[in-house]
mmCIF file of C-alpha atoms in Angstrom:
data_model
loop_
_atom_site.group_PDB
_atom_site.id
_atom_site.type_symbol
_atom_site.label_atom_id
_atom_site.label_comp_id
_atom_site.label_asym_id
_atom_site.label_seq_id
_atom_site.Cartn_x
_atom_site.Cartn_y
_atom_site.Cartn_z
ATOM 1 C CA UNK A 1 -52.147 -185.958 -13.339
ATOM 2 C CA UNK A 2 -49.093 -186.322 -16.411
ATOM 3 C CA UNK A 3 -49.180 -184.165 -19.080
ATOM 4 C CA UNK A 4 -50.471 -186.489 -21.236
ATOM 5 C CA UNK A 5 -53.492 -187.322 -18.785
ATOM 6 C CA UNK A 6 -54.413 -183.628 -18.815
ATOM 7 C CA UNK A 7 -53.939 -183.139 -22.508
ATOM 8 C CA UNK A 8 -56.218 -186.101 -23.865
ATOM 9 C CA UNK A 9 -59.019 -184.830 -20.836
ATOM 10 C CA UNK A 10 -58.636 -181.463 -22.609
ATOM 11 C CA UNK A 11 -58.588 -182.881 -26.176
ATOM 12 C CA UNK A 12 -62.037 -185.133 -25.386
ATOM 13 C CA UNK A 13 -63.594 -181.951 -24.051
ATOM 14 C CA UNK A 14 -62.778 -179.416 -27.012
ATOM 15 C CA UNK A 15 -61.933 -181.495 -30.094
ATOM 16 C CA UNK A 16 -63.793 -180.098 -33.131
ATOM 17 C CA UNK A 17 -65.704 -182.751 -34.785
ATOM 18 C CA UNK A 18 -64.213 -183.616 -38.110
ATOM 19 C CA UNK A 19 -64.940 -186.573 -40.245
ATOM 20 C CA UNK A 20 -61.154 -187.731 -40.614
ATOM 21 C CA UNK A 21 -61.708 -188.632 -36.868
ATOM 22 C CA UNK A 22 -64.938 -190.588 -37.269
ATOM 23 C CA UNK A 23 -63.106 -193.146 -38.586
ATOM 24 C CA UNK A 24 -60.010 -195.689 -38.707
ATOM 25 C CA UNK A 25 -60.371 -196.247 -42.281
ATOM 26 C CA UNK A 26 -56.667 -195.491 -43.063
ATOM 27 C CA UNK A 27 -57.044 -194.023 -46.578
ATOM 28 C CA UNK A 28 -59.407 -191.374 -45.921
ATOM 29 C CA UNK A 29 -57.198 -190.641 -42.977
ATOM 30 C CA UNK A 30 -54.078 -190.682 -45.230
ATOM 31 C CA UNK A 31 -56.304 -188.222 -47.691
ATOM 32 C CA UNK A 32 -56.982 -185.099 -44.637
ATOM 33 C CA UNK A 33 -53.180 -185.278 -43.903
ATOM 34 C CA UNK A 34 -52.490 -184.961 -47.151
ATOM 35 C CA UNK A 35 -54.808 -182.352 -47.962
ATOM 36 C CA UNK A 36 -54.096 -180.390 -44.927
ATOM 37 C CA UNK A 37 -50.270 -180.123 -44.750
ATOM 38 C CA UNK A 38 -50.083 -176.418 -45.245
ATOM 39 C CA UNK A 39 -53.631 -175.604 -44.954
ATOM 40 C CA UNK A 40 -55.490 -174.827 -41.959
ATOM 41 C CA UNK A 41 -58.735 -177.242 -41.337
ATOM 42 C CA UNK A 42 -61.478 -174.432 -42.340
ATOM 43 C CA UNK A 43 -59.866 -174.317 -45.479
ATOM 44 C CA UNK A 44 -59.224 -178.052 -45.819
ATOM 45 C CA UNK A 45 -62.721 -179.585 -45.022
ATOM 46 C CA UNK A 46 -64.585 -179.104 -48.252
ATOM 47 C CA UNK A 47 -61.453 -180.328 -50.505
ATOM 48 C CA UNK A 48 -61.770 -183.786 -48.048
ATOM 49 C CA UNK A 49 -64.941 -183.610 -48.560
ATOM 50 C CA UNK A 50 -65.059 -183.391 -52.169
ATOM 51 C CA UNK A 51 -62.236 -186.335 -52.919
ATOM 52 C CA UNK A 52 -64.218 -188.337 -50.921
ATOM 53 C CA UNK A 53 -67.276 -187.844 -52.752
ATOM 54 C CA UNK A 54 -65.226 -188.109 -55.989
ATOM 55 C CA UNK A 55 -62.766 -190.794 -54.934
ATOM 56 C CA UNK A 56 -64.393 -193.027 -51.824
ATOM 57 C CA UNK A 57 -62.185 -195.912 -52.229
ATOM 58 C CA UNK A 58 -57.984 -195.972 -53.224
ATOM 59 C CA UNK A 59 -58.960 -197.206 -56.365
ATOM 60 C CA UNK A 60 -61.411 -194.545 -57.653
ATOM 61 C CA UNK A 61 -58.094 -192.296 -56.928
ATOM 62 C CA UNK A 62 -55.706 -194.460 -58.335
ATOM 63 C CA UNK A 63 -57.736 -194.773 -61.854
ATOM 64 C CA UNK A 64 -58.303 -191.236 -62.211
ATOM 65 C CA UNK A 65 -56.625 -188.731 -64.600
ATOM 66 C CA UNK A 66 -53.964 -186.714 -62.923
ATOM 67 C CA UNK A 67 -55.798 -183.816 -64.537
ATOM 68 C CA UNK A 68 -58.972 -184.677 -62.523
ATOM 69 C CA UNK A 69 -57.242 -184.478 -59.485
ATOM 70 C CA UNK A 70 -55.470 -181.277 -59.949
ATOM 71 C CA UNK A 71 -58.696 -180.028 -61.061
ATOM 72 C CA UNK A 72 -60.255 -180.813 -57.605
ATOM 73 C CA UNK A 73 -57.210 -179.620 -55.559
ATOM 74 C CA UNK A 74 -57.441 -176.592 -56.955
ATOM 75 C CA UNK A 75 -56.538 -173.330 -54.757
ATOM 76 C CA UNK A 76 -55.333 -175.633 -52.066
ATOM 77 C CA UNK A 77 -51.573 -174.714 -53.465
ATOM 78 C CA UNK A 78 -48.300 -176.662 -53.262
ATOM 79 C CA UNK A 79 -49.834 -178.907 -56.499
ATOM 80 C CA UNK A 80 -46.755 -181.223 -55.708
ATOM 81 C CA UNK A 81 -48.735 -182.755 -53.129
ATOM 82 C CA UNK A 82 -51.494 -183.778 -55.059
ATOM 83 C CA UNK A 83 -49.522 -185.306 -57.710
ATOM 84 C CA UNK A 84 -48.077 -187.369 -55.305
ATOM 85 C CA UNK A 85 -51.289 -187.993 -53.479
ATOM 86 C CA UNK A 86 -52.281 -189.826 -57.320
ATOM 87 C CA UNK A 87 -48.670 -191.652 -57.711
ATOM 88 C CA UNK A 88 -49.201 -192.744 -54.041
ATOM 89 C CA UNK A 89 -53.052 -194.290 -54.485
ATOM 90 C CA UNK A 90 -51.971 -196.077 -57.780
ATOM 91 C CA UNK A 91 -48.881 -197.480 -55.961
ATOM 92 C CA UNK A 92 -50.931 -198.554 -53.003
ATOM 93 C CA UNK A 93 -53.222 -200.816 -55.807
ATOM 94 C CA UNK A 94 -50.245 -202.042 -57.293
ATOM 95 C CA UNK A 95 -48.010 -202.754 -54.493
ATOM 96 C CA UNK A 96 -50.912 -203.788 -51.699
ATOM 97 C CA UNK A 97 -53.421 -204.652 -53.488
ATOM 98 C CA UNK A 98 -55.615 -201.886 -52.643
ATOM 99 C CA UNK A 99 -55.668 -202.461 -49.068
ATOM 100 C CA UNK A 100 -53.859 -199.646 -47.396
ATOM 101 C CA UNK A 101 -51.395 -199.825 -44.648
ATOM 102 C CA UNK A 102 -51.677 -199.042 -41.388
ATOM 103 C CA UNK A 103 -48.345 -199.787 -39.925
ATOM 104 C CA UNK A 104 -45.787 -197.015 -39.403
ATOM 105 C CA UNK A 105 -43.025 -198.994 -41.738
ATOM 106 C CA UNK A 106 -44.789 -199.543 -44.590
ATOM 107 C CA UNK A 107 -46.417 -196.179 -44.836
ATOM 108 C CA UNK A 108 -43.370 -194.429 -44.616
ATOM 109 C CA UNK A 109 -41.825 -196.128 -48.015
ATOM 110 C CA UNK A 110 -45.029 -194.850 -49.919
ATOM 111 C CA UNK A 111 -44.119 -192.073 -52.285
ATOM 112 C CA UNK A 112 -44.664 -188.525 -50.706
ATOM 113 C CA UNK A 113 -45.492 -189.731 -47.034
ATOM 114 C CA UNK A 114 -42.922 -188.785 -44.880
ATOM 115 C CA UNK A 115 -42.419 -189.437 -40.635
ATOM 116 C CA UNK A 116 -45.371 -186.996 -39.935
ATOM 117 C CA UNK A 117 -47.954 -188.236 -42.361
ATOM 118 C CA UNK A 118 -46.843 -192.224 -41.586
ATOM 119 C CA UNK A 119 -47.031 -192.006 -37.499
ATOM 120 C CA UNK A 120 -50.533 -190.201 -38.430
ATOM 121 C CA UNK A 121 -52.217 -192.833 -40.288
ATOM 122 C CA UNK A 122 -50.305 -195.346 -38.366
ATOM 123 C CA UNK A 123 -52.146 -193.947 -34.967
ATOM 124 C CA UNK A 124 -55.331 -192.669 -35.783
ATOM 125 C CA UNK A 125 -56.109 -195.993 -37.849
ATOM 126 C CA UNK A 126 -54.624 -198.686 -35.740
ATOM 127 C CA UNK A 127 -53.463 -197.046 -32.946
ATOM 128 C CA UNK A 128 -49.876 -197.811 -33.010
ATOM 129 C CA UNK A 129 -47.633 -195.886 -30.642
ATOM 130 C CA UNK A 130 -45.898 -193.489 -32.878
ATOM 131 C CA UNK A 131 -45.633 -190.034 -32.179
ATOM 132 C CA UNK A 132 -46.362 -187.265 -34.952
ATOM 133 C CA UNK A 133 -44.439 -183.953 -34.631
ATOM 134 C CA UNK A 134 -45.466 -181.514 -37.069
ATOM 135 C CA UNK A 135 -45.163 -176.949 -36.464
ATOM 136 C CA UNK A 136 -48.093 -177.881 -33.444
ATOM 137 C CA UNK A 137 -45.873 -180.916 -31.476
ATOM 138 C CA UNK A 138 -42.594 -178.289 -31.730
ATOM 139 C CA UNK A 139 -44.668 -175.092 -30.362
ATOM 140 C CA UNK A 140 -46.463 -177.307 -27.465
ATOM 141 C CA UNK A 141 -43.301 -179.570 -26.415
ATOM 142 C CA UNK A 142 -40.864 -176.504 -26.662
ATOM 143 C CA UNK A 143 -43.146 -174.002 -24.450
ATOM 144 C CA UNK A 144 -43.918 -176.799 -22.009
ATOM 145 C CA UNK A 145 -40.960 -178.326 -21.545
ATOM 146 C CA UNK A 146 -38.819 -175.536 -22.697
ATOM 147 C CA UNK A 147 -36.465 -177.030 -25.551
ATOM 148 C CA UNK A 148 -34.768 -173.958 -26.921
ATOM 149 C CA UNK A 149 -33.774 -176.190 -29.715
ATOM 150 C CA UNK A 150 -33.740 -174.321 -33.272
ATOM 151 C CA UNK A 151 -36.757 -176.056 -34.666
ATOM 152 C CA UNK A 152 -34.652 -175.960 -37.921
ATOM 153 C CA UNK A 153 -31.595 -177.532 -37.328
ATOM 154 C CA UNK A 154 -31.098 -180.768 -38.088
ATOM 155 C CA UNK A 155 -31.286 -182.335 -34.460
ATOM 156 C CA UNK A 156 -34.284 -180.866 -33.932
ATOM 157 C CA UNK A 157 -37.029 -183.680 -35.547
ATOM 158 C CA UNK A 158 -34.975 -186.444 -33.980
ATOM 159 C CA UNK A 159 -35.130 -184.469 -30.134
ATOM 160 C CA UNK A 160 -38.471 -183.629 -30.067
ATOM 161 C CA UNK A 161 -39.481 -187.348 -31.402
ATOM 162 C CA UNK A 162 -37.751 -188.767 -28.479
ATOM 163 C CA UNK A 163 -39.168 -186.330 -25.991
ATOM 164 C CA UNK A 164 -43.211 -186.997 -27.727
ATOM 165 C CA UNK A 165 -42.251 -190.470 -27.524
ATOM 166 C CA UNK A 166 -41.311 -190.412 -23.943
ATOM 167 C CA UNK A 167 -44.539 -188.453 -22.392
ATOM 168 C CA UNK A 168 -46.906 -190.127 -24.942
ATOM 169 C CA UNK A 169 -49.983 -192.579 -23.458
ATOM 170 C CA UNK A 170 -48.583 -195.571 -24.976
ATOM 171 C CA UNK A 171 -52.114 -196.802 -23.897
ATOM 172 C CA UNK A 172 -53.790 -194.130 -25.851
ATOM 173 C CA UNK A 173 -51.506 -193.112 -28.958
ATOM 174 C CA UNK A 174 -54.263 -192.078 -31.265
ATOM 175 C CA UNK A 175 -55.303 -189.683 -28.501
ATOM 176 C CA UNK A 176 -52.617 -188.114 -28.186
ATOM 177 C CA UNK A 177 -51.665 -187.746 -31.218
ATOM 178 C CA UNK A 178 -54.742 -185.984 -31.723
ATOM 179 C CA UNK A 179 -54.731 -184.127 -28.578
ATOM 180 C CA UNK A 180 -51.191 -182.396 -28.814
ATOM 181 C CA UNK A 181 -52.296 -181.289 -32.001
ATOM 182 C CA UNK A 182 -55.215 -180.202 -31.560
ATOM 183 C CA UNK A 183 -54.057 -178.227 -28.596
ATOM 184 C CA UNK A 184 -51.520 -176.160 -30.778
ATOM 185 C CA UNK A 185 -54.302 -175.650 -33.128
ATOM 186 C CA UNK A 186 -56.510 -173.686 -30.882
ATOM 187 C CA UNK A 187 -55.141 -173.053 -27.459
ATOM 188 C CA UNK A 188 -51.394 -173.057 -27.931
ATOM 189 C CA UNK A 189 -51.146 -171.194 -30.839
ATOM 190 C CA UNK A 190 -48.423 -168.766 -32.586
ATOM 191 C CA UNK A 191 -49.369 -165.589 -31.713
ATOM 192 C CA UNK A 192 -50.878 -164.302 -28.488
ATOM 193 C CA UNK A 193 -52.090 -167.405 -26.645
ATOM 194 C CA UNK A 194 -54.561 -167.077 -24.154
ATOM 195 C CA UNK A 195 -52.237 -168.512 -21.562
ATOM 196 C CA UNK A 196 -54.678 -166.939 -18.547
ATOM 197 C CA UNK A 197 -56.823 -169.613 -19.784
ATOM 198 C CA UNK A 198 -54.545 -172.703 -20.001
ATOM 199 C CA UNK A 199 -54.533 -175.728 -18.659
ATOM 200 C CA UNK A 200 -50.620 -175.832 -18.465
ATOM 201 C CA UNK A 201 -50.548 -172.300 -16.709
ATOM 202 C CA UNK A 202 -49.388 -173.939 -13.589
ATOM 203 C CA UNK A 203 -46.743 -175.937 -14.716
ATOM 204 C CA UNK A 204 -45.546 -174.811 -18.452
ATOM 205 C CA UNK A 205 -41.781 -173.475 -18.532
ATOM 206 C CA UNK A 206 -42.209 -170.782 -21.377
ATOM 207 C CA UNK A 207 -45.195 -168.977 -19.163
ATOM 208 C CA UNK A 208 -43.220 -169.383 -15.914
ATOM 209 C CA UNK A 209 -40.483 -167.543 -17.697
ATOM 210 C CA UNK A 210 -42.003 -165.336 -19.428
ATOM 211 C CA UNK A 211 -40.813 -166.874 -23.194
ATOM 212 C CA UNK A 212 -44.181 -167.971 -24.936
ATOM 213 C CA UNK A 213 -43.261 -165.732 -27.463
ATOM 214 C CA UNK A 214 -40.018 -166.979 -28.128
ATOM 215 C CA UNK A 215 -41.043 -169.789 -28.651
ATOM 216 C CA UNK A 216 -40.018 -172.579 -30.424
ATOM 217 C CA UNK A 217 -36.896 -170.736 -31.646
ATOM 218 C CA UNK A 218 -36.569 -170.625 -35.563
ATOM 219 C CA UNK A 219 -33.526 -169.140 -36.938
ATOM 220 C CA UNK A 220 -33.561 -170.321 -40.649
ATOM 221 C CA UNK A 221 -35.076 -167.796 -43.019
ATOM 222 C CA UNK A 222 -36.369 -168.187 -46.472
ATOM 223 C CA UNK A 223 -34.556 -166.429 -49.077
ATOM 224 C CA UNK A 224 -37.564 -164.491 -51.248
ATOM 225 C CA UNK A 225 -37.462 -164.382 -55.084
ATOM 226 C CA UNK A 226 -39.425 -161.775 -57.400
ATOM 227 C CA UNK A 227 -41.073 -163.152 -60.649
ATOM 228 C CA UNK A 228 -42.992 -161.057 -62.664
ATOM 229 C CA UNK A 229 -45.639 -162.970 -64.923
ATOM 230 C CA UNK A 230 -47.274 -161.145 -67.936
ATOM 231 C CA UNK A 231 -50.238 -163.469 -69.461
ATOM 232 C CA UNK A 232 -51.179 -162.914 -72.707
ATOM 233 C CA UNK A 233 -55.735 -163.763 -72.828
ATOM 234 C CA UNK A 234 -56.022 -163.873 -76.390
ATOM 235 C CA UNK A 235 -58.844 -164.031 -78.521
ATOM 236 C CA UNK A 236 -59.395 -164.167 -82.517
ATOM 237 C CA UNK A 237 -61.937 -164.021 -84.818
ATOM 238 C CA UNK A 238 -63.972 -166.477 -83.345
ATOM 239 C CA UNK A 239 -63.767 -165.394 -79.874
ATOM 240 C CA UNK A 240 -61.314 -168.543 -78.629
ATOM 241 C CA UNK A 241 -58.624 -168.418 -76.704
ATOM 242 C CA UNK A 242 -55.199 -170.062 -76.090
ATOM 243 C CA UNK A 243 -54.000 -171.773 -73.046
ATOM 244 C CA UNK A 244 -51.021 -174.125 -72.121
ATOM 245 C CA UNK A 245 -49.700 -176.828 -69.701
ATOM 246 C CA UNK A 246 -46.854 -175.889 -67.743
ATOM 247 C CA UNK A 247 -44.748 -178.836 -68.339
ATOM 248 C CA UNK A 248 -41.545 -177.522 -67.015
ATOM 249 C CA UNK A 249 -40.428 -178.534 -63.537
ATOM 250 C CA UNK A 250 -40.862 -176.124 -60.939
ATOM 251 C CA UNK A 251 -44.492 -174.163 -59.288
ATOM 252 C CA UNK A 252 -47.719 -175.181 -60.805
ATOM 253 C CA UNK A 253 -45.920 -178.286 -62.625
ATOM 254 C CA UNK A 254 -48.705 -179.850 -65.339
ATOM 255 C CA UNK A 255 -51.404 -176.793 -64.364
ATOM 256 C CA UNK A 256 -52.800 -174.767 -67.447
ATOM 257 C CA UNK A 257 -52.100 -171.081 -67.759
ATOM 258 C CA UNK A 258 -52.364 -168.697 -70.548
ATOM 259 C CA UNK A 259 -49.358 -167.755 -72.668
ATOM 260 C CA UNK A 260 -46.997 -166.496 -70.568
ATOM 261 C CA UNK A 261 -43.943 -163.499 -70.730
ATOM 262 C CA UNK A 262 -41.708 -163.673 -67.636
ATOM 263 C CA UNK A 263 -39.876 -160.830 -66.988
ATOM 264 C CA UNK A 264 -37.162 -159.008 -64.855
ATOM 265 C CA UNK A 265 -39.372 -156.164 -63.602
ATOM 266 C CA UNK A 266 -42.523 -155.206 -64.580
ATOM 267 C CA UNK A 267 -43.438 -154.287 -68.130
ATOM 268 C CA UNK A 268 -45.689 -151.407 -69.577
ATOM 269 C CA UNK A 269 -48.100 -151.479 -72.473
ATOM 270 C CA UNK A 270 -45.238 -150.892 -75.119
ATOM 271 C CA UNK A 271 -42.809 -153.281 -73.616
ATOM 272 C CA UNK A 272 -45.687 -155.812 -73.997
ATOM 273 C CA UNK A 273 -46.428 -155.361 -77.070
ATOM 274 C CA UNK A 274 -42.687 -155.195 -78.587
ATOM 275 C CA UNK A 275 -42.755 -158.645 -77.107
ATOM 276 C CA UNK A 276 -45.586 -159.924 -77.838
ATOM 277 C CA UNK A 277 -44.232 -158.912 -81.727
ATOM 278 C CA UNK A 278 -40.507 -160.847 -81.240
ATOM 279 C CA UNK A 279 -42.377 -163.498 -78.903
ATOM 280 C CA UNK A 280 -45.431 -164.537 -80.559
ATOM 281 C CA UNK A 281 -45.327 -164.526 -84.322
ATOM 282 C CA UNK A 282 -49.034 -166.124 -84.464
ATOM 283 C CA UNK A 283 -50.562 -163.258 -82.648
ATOM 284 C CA UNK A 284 -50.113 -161.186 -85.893
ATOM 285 C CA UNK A 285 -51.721 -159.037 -87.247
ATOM 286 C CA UNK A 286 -52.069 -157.519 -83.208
ATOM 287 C CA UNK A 287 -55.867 -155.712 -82.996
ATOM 288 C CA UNK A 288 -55.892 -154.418 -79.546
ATOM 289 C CA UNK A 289 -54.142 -154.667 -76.907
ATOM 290 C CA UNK A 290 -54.842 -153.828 -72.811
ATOM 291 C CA UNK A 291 -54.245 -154.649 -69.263
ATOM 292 C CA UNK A 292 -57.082 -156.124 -67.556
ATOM 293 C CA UNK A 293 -55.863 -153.905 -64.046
ATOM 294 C CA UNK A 294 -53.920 -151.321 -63.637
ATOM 295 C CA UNK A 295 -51.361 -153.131 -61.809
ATOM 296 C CA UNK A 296 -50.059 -155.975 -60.767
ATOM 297 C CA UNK A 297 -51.315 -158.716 -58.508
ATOM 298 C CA UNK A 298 -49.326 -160.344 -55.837
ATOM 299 C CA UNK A 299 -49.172 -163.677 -55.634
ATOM 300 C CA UNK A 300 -47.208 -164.873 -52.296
ATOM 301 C CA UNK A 301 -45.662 -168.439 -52.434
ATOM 302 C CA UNK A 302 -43.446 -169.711 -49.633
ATOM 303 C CA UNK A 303 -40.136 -168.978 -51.095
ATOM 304 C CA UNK A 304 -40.854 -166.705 -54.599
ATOM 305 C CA UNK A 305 -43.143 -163.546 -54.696
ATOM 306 C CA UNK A 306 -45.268 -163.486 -57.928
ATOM 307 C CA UNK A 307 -45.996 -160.188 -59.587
ATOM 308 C CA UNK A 308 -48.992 -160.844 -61.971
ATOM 309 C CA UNK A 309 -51.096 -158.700 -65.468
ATOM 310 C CA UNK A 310 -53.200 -160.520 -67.086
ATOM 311 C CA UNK A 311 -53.541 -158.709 -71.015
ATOM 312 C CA UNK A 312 -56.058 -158.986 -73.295
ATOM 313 C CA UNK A 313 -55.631 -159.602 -76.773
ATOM 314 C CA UNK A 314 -57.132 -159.555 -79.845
ATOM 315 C CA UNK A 315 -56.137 -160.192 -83.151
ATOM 316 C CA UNK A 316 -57.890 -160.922 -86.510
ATOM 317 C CA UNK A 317 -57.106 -164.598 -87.580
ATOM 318 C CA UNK A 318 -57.623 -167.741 -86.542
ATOM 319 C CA UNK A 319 -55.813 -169.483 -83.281
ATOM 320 C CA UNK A 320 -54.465 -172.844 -84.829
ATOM 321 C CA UNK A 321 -54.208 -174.070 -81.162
ATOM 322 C CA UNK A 322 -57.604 -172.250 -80.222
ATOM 323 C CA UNK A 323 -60.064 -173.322 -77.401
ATOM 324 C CA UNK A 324 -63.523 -172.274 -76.162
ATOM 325 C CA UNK A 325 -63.957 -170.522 -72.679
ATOM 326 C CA UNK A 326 -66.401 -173.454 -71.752
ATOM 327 C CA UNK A 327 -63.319 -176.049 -72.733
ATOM 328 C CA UNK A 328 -60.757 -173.820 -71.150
ATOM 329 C CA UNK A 329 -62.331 -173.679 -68.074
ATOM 330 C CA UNK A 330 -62.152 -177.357 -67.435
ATOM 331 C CA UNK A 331 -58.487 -177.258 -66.970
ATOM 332 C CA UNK A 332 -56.782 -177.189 -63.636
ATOM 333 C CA UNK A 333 -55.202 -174.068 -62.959
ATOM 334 C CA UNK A 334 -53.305 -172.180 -60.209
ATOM 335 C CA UNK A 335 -55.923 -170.266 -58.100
ATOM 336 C CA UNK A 336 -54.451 -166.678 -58.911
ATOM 337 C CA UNK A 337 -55.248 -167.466 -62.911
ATOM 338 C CA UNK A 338 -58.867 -169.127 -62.128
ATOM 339 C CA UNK A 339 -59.340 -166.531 -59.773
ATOM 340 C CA UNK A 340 -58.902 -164.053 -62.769
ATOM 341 C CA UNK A 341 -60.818 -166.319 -64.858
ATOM 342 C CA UNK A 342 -64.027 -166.024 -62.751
ATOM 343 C CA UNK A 343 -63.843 -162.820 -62.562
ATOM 344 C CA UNK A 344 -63.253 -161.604 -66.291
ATOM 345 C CA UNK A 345 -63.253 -164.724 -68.435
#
């Protein structure tokens, strides 16, 4: 039996039943490989689940605020994504009418769908012979067939394309599509696979040699960068608060957050306020002034570590800019502030 014969038997015997693959309808596909780049399925489901409910057709998507939707994709992260998911549904309406493509070609020129997402929706909705290879494909092909390749060099997506595309059941894409993935999702996985209990035991290279563990080799690291974020939860006379839209480019691009001091290191109660006094004329006269925790919470992002206080202010006038907590909560936000919101808000 091929590898591929194996894999799709193994697939149809321990696939997890998800809605995505109930159906070739190729936006609500397009809509779980959106959602879960970067997320694992658990954590996925009820955010496809939701936009569905919200936005069952292209065109309930396309017409919404952008607000709405980052509202709804909120705590899934990387917010970049879910702008483009909205620029991508309104330029599906205006481009095709509504009707969303299935082929490989035309997905691929829609804003924010790249080789993975395209041969996706292109195979699981019309079953067109186009491998995917996303972090699963490399760990599977490279242990099995063991490519030593450095899964981020620029060779890399191109070699292990041609070697997916060369074992794949050209009868059967969508299967095996789904089947390779599904494989590295909960068999093959990073750390400590239960190789004992594989159905490539016999025959995979890396567990022959003794390399599962090295493998797929990765040599590019990501450079780290500290931020430290002091936001400023202010209240006046009339118990409202302040909160702005993060306009700049950059993380949490058109999210809400309170007023915001960035510093080089982390600031103490006097530091704070001395800013707060050069910073933030409007806050004046200054009533009280505290730190919600006593320290800092750490926010981990893929390439900048976030050290975040949350302060609470009061001060005797009137906000000119103020909002209700019922209003304010409406916003989309980044999950560490609406995490802090729930809890203290």
């Amino acid at each position: 039996m091929t590898f591929s014969n194996r894999l799709i038997s193994w697939y149809l015997e321990n696939r997890r039943d998800l809605p995505w693959r109930n159906t070739t309808d190729p936006y609500a596909i397009w809509l779980s490989e959106i959602i879960l780049q970067q997320t694992r399925v658990v954590q996925g489901l009820p955010y496809f689940e939701a936009f569905i409910s919200e936005f069952p057709t292209v065109f309930d998507l396309a017409q919404a605020q952008e607000e709405q939707v980052l509202k709804l994709w909120q705590g899934l992260g990387y917010y970049s994504r879910a702008r483009n998911l909205h620029q991508t549904a309104q330029q599906v309406v205006a481009q095709f009418e509504g009707q969303f493509p299935k082929t490989y070609q035309e997905l691929i020129a829609l804003k924010g769908v790249g080789p993975y997402t395209a041969a996706a929706v292109a195979s699981f909705s019309s079953n067109e012979a186009v491998p995917v290879v996303d972090g699963n494909v490399y760990r599977v092909l490279s242990r099995y067939f063991g490519l030593e390749t450095d899964i981020a060099s620029a060779k890399a997506r191109k070699e292990f394309t041609h070697l997916a595309q060369e074992v794949m059941d050209k009868q059967r894409p969508s299967d095996f599509n789904q089947a390779i993935m599904e494989f590295g999702a909960l068999q093959c996985v990073p750390k400590s696979p239960n190789c004992s209990d594989c159905i490539f035991n016999d025959s995979c290279w890396a567990f022959q040699n003794d390399k599962v563990a090295l493998l797929p080799v990765k040599s590019q690291k990501v450079k780290i960068t500290n931020r430290y974020f002091n936001y400023l939860v202010v209240f006046d006379s009339e118990d409202a608060t302040l909160i702005q839209k993060r306009t700049q480019k950059g993380i949490w691009h058109n999210l809400y957050e309170f007023p915001l001091i960035e510093s080089e290191k982390e600031l103490n109660e006097n530091e704070i306020k001395e800013r707060v006094a050069t910073q933030f004329s409007e806050f004046q006269p200054l009533l009280f002034l505290v730190a919600y925790e006593n320290q800092s919470r750490l926010h981990k992002l893929s390439h900048q570590h976030l050290y975040i206080r949350f302060w609470r202010l009061e001060i005797s006038g009137k906000l000119s800019s103020g909002i209700s907590k019922k209003e304010a909560i409406k916003k989309p936000f980044p999950a560490v502030v609406f995490n802090f919101i729930e809890n203290y808000f």
